[in-house]
Short mmCIF file of C-alpha atoms and ligand atoms in Angstrom, two decimals:
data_model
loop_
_atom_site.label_atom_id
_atom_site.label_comp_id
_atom_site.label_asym_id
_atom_site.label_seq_id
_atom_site.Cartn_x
_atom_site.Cartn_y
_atom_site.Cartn_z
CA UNK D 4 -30.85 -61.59 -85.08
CA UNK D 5 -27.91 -63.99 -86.36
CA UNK D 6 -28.11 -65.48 -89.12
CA UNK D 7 -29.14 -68.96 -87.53
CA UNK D 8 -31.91 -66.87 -86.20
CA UNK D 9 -32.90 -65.83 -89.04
CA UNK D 10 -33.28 -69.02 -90.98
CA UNK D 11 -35.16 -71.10 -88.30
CA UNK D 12 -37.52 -68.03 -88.55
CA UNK D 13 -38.15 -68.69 -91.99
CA UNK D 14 -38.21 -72.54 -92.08
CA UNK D 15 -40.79 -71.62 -89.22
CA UNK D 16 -43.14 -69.98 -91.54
CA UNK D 17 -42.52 -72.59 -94.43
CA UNK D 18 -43.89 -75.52 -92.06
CA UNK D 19 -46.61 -77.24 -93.29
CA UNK D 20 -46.26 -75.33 -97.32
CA UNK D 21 -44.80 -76.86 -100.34
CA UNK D 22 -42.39 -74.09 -100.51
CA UNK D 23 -38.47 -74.19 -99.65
CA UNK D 24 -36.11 -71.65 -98.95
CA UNK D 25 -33.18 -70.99 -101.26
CA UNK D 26 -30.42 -69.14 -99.25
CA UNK D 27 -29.13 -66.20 -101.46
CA UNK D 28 -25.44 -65.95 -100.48
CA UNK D 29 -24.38 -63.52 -103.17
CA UNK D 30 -21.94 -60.99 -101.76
CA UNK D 31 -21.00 -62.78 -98.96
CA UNK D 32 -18.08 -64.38 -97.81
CA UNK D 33 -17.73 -68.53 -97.04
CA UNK D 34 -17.62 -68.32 -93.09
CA UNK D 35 -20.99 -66.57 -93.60
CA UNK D 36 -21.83 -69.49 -96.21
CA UNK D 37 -20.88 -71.67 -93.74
CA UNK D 38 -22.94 -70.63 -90.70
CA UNK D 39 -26.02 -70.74 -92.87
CA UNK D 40 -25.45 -74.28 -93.66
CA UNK D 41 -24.66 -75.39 -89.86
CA UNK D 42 -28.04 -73.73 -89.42
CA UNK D 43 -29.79 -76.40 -91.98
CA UNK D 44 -29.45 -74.85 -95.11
CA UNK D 45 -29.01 -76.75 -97.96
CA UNK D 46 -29.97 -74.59 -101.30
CA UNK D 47 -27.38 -72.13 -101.80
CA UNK D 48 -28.64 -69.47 -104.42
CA UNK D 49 -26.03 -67.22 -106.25
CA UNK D 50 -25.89 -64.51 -109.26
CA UNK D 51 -22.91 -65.34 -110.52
CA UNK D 52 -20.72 -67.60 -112.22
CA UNK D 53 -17.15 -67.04 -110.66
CA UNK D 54 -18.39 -66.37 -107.14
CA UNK D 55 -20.86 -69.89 -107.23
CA UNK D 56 -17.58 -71.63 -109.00
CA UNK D 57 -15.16 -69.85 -106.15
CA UNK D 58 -17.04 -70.68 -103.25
CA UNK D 59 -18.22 -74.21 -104.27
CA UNK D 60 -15.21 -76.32 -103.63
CA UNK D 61 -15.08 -74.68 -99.75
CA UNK D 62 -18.76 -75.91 -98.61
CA UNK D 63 -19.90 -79.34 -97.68
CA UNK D 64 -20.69 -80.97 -100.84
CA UNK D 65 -24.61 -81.88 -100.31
CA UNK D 66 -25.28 -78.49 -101.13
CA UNK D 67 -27.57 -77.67 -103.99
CA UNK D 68 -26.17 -75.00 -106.30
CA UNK D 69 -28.59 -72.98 -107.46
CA UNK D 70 -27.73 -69.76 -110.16
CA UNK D 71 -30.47 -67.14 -110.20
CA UNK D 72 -28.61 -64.31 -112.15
CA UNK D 73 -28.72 -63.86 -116.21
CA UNK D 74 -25.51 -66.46 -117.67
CA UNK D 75 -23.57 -65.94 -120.84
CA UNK D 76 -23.49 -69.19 -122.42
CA UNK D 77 -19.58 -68.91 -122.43
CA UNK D 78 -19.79 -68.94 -118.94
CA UNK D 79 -22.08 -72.22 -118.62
CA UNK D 80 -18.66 -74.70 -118.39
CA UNK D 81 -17.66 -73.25 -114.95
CA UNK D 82 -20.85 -74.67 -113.08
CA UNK D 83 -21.53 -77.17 -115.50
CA UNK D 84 -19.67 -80.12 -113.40
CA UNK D 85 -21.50 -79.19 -109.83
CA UNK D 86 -25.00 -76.95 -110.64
CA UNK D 87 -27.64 -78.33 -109.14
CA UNK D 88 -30.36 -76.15 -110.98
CA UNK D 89 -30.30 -72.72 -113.40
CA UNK D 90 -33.02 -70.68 -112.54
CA UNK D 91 -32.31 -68.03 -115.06
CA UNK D 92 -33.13 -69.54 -118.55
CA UNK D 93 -33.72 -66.91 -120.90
CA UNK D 94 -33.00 -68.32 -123.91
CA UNK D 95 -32.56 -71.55 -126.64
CA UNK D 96 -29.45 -70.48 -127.13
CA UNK D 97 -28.11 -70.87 -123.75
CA UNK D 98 -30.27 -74.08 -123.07
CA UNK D 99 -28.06 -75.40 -126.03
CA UNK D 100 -25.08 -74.22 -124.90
CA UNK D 101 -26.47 -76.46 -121.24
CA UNK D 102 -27.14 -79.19 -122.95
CA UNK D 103 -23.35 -79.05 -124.43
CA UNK D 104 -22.01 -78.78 -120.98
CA UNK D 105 -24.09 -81.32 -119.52
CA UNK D 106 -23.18 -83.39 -121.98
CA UNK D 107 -19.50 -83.13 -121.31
CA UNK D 108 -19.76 -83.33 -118.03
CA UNK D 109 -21.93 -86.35 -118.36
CA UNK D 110 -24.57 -84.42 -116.22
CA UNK D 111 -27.84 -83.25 -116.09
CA UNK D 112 -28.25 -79.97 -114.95
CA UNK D 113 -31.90 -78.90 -114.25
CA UNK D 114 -33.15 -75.31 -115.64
CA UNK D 115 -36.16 -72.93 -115.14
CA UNK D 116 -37.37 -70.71 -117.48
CA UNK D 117 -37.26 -67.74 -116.40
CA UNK D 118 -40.36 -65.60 -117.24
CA UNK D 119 -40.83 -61.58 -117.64
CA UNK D 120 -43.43 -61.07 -114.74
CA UNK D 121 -42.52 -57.58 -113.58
CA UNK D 122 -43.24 -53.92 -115.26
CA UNK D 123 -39.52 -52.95 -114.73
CA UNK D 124 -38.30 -52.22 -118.33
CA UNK D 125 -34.73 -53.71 -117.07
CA UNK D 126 -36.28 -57.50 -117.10
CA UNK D 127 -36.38 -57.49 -120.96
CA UNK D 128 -35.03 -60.65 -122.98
CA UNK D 129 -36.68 -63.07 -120.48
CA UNK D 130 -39.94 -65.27 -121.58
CA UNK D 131 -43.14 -65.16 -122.45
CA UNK D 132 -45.28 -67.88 -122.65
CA UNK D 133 -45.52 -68.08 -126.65
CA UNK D 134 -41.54 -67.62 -126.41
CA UNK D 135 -41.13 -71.01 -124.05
CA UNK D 136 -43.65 -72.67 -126.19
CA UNK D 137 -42.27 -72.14 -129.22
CA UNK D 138 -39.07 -73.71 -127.42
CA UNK D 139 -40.69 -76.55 -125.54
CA UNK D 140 -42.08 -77.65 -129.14
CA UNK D 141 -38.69 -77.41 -131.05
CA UNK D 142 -36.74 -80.43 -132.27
CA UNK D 143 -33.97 -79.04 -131.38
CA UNK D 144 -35.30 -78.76 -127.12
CA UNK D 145 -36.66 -82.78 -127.97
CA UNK D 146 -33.21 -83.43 -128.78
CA UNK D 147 -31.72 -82.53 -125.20
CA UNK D 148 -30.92 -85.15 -123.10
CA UNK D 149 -28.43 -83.56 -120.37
CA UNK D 150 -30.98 -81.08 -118.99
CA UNK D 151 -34.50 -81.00 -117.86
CA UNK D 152 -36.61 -78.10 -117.22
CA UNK D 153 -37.76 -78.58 -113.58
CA UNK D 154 -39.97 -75.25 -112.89
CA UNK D 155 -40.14 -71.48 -114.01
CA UNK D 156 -39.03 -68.54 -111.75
CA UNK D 157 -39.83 -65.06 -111.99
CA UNK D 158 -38.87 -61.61 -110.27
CA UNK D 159 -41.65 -59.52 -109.21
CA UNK D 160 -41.51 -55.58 -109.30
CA UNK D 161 -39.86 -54.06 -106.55
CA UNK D 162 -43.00 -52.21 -105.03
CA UNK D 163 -45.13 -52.35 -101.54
CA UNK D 164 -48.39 -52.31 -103.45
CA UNK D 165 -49.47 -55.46 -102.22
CA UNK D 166 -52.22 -56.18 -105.32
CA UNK D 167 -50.00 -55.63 -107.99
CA UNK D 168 -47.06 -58.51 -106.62
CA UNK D 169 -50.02 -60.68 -106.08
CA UNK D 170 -51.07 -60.35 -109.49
CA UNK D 171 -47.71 -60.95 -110.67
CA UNK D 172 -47.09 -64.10 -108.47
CA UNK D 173 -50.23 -65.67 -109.89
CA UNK D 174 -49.21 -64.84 -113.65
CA UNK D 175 -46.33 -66.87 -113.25
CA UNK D 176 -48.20 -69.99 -111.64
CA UNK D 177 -50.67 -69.63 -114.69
CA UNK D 178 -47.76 -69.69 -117.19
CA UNK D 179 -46.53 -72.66 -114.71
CA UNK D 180 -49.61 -74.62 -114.53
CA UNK D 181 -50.30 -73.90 -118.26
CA UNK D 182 -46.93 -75.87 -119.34
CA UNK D 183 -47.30 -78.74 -116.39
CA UNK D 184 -50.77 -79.53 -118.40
CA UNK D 185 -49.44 -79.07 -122.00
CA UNK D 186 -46.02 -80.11 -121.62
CA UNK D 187 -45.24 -81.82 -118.48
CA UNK D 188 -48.29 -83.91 -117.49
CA UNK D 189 -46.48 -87.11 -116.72
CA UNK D 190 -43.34 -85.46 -115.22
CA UNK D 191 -43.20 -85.49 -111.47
CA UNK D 192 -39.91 -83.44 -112.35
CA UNK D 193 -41.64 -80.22 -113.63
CA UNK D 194 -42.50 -78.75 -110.28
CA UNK D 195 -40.66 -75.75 -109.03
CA UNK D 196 -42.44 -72.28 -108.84
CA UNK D 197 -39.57 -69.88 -107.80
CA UNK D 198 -40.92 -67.14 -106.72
CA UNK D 199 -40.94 -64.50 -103.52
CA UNK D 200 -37.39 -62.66 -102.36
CA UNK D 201 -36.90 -61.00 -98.82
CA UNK D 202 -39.54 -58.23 -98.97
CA UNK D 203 -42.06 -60.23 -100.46
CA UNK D 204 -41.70 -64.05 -99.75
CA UNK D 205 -44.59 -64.13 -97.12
CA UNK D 206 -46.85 -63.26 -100.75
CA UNK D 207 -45.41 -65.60 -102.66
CA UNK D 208 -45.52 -68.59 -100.35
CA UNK D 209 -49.59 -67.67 -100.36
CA UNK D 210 -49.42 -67.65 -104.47
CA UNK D 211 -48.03 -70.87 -104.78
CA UNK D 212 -43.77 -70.76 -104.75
CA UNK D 213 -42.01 -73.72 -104.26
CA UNK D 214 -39.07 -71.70 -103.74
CA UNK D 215 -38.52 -68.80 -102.10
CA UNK D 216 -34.90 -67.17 -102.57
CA UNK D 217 -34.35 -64.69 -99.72
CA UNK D 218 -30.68 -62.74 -98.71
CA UNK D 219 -31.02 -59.77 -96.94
CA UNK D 220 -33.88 -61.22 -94.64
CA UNK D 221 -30.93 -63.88 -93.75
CA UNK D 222 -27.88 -62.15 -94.06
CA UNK D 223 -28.61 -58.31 -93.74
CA UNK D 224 -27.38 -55.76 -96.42
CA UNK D 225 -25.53 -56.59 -98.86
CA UNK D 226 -22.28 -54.49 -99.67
CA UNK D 227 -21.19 -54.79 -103.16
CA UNK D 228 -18.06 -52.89 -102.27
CA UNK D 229 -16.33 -55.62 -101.21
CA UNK D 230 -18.23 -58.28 -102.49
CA UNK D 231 -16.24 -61.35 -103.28
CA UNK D 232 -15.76 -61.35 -106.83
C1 LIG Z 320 -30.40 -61.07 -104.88
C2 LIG Z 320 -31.52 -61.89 -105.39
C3 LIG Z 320 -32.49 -62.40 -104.52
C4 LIG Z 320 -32.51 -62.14 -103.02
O1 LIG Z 320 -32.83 -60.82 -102.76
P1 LIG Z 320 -33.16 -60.30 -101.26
O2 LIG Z 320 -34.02 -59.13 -101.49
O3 LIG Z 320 -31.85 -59.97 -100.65
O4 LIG Z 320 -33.83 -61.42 -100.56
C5 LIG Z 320 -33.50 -63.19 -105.06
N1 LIG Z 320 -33.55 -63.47 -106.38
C6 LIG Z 320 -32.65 -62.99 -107.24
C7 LIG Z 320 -32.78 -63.33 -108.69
C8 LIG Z 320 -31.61 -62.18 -106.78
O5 LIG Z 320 -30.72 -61.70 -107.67
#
């Protein structure tokens, strides 16, 4: 299947759901970028900084940018003039160092916190719900006026059992819904679930996502070899 193929499939099965499909183009080179977008994509999902910064200026420019891999805050001025959302929020520190950038850049960039939902030991240093409370109730989070904090995302365990993703999925529309009623009431803004990836998207769009963020089901493997860098 090409890749047009491939992404009319999907918008097929996202007819009729709240749920989107964020294209993950990591890896891959523009002309591949490119094909993708002739075939109606519009969210562009990548891991990181200098290969979203690289590839931005040579794509139409209604393309949302969106980062989905951990950032360095020393990193955050490269995307800070064209991001369209960070998915990967892990920490005050780096929404600080956002808020800087947007700031500068006279922006403002939107941001997910990203939430521990899998049992993989690796996805340490991302939320819990006390941690993005404590944050959401700060002075210093009040204080921010060049971001807002438009959804959570969260990466599920890589594993076929079937009961366990679901239970994941919903854990991080609870934590979701919990801060939409305690936090985000009024704000039409707050409303992004990003959740489900190419093996498990069809789940996820059943749990709730707003966003799915699929690559290989679009693009085939990925080879890191000679990945753009
Ligand atoms: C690479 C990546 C994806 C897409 O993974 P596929 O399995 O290729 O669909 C989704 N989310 C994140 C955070 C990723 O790093």
């Amino acid at each position: 299947m090409s890749i047009a193929e491939n992404i009319h499939h999907l918008e097929a099965q996202l007819q009729g759901t709240n749920c989107r499909l964020v294209a993950v183009t990591k890896t891959h080179p523009v002309e591949l970028l490119r094909e993708a977008y002739e075939a109606g994509a519009r969210l562009f999902g990548e891991n990181k900084v200098q290969e979203m910064a690289a590839k931005q200026p040579e794509l139409p420019a209604d393309i949302e940018w969106h980062l989905i891999g951990h950032l360095q805050t020393n990193k955050v001025k490269y995307i800070a003039p064209f991001v369209h959302t960070i998915q990967s929020v892990d920490s005050l520190k780096l929404l600080q160092e956002i808020e800087k950038q947007g700031a500068k850049n006279d922006r403002i960039i939107n941001c997910f916190l990203q939430f521990h939902i899998a049992d993989e030991e690796t996805k340490t240093g991302l939320f819990s719900l006390p941690e993005a409370e404590e944050i959401l109730q700060s002075e210093a989070y009040r204080a921010m006026h060049h971001l807002r904090i438009t959804g959570v995302m969260g990466i599920a365990t890589n594993t076929d059992d079937e009961a366990q993703l679901r239970r994941e999925f919903q854990e991080l529309r609870g934590y979701f819904e919990k801060l939409k009623a305690s936090y985000f009431a009024d704000a039409e803004t707050f409303r992004e679930i990003s959740m489900g990836m190419s093996a498990d998207y069809r789940l996820a769009i059943e749990e709730g996502s707003t966003l799915i963020r699929v690559g290989s089901a679009i693009f085939g493997h990925r080879n890191y070899a000679t990945a753009a860098s």
